[in-house]
C-alpha atoms as one frame of an Amber mdcrd trajectory, in Angstrom:
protein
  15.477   2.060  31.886  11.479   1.926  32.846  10.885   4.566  29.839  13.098
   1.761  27.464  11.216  -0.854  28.383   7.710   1.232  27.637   8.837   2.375
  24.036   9.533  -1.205  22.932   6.980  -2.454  25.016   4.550   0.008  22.835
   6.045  -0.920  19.313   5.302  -4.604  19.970   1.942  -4.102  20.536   1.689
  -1.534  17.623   3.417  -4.102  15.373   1.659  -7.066  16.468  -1.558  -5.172
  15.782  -0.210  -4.259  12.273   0.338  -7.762  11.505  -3.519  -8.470  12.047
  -4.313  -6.561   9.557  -3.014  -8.550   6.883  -4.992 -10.878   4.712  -3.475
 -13.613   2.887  -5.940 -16.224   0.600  -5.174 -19.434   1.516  -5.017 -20.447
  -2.238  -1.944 -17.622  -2.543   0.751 -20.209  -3.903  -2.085 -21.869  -5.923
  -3.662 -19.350  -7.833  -0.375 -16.837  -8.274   1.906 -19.950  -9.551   2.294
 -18.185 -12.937   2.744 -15.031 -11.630   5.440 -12.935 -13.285   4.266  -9.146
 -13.831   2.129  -7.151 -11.566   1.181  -3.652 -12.516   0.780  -0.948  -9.997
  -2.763   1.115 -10.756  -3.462   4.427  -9.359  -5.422   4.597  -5.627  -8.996
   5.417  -5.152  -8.747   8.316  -2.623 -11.706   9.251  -0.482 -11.042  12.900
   1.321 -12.349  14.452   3.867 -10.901  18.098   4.318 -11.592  20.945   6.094
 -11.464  22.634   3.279 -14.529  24.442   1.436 -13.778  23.001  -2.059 -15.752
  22.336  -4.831 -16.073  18.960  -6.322 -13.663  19.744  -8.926 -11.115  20.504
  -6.827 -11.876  17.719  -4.456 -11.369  15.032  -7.274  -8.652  16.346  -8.741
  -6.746  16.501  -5.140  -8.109  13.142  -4.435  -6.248  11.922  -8.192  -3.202
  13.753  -7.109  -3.288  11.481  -3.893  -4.063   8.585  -5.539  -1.167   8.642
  -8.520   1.356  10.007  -5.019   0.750   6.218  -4.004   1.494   4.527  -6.889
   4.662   6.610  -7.378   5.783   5.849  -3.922   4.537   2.424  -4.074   6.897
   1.334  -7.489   9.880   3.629  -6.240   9.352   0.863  -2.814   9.442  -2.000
  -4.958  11.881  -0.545  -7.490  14.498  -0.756  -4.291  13.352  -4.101  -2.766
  13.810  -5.558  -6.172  17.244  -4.095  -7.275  18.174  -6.274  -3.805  16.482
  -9.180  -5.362  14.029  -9.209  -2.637  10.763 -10.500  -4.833   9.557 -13.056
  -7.247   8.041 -11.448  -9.773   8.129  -8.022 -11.915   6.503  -4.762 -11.470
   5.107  -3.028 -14.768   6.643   0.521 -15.230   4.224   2.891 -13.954   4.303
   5.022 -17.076   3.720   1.873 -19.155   0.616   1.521 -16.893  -1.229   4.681
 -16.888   0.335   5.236 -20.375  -1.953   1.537 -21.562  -4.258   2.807 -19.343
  -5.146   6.139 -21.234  -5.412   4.061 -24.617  -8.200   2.242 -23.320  -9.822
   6.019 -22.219  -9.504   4.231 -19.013  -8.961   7.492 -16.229  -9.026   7.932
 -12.520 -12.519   8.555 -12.715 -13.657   5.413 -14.373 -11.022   3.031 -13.095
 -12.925   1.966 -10.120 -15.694   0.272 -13.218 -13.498  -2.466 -14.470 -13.008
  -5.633 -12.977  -9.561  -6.948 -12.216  -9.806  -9.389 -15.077 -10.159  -6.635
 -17.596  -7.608  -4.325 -16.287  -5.154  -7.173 -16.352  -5.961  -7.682 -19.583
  -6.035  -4.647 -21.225  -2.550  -3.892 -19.358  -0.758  -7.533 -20.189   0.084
  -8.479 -16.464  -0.552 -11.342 -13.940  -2.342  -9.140 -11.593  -3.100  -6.094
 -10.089  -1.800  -3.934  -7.268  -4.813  -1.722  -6.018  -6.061   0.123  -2.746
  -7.885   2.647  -1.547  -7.317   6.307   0.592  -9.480   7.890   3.082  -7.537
  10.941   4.096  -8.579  14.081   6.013  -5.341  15.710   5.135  -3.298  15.854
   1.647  -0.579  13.184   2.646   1.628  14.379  -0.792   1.799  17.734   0.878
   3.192  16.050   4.253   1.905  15.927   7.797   2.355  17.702  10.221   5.794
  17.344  12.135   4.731  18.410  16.005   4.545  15.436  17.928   2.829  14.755
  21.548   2.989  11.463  23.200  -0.512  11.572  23.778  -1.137  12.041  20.493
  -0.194   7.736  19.985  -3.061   7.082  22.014  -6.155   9.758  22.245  -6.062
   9.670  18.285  -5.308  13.418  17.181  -2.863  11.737  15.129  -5.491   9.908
  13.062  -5.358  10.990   9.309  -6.905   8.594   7.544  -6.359   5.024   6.674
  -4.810   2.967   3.526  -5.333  -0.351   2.011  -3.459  -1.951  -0.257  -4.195
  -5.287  -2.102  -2.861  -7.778  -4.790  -5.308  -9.411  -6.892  -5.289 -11.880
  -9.400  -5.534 -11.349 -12.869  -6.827 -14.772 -14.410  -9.721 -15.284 -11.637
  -9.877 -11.847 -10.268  -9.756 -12.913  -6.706  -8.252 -10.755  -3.797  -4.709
 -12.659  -2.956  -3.346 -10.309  -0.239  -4.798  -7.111   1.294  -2.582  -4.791
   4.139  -4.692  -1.592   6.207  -3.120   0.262   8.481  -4.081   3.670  10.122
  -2.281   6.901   9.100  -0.669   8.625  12.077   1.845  10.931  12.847   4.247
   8.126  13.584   3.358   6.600   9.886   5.490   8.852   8.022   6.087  12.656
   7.147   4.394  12.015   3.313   3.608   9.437   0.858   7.199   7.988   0.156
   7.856   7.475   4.020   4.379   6.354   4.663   4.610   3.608   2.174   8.267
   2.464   3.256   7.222   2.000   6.735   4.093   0.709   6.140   5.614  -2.240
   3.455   8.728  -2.141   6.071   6.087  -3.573   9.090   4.436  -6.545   6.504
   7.458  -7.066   4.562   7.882 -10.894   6.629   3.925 -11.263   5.411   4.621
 -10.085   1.297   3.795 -13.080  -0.360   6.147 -12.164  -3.468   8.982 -12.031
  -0.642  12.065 -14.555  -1.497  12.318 -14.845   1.601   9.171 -16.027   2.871
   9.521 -18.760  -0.039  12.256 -20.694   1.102  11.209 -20.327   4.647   7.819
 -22.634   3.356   9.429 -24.391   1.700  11.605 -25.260   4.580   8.568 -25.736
   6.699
């Protein structure tokens, strides 16, 4: 019974911490009104391996990270939505990159243009961005041995993620989620991004749900 009451007594404090790390502008409902197509853009991955690559190799594993997120993050939304779960549309990610490589805009270069131009250039409302610091390729998976000690002395530390929304028309950052990677995030990309949406899904500010609950209030 003690051990019960020490697991959830751990996930509400990892929870509650997961919560602070969500930003939401207080102009949200304001400035995303008109909101009704967000595209997803490839992640800015930052790696730190143990590796002896050369720089080469270390882009092109960081652009292989970077497009894994995007993937997982529109497969995410791609469920949510088919449940009618959100308010708005997500661009095709093919469409995207596709729009994207007509403007010679690459994974290289994408980190150059402003929010305002990439919404432009790709037709939407705004822009779903982020960035990667990883010390492991997450796409590959991560390791599945698991110590308890692990939760707390930080071996399980593998990077960290952010993701944000921004909007197209004024370019301003509307909602930004970090969280750690750990052991306990998620075996690879696709499970690391259901959890991690999963934990701030009550804080989305596209959620239905959330709507009618301010409205409500």
């Amino acid at each position: 019974m003690k051990k019960i009451i020490v697991f959830f007594f751990i996930l509400s404090v990892f929870q509650t911490y997961s919560q602070k790390n969500i930003y939401e502008n207080g102009r949200f409902d304001e400035l995303s009104k008109n909101h009704e197509v967000l595209a997803i853009v490839p992640f800015i991955a930052k790696l730190e391996l143990e590796q002896n690559l050369s720089k080469e190799e270390q882009i092109e594993l960081a652009k292989r990270e970077g497009y894994a997120v995007q993937d997982a993050l529109e497969t995410y939304f791609s469920r949510r939505k088919k449940r009618k779960k959100f308010n708005v549309e997500f661009q095709n990610i093919k469409d995207t990159n596709a729009l994207l490589a007509q403007s010679n805009i690459t994974y290289e270069n994408i980190d150059v243009y402003t929010v305002k131009q990439l919404s432009e250039i790709l037709g939407v409302d705004g822009i779903i961005s982020g960035n990667l610091d990883l010390n492991i390729l997450l796409s590959k998976g991560v390791p599945t041995e698991f110590k308890f000690l692990d939760y707390f002395s930080g071996d399980s530390n593998y990077g960290r993620i952010g993701v944000k929304i921004s909007d197209g028309f004024s370019g301003k950052l509307l909602w930004k989620y970090e969280k750690e990677i750990t052991k306990k995030t998620g075996r690879n990309t696709t499970e690391l991004i259901d959890r991690m949406m999963k934990l701030a899904t009550k804080k989305f500010p596209y959620d239905k749900e959330k709507k009618r609950k301010k409205r409500k209030d």
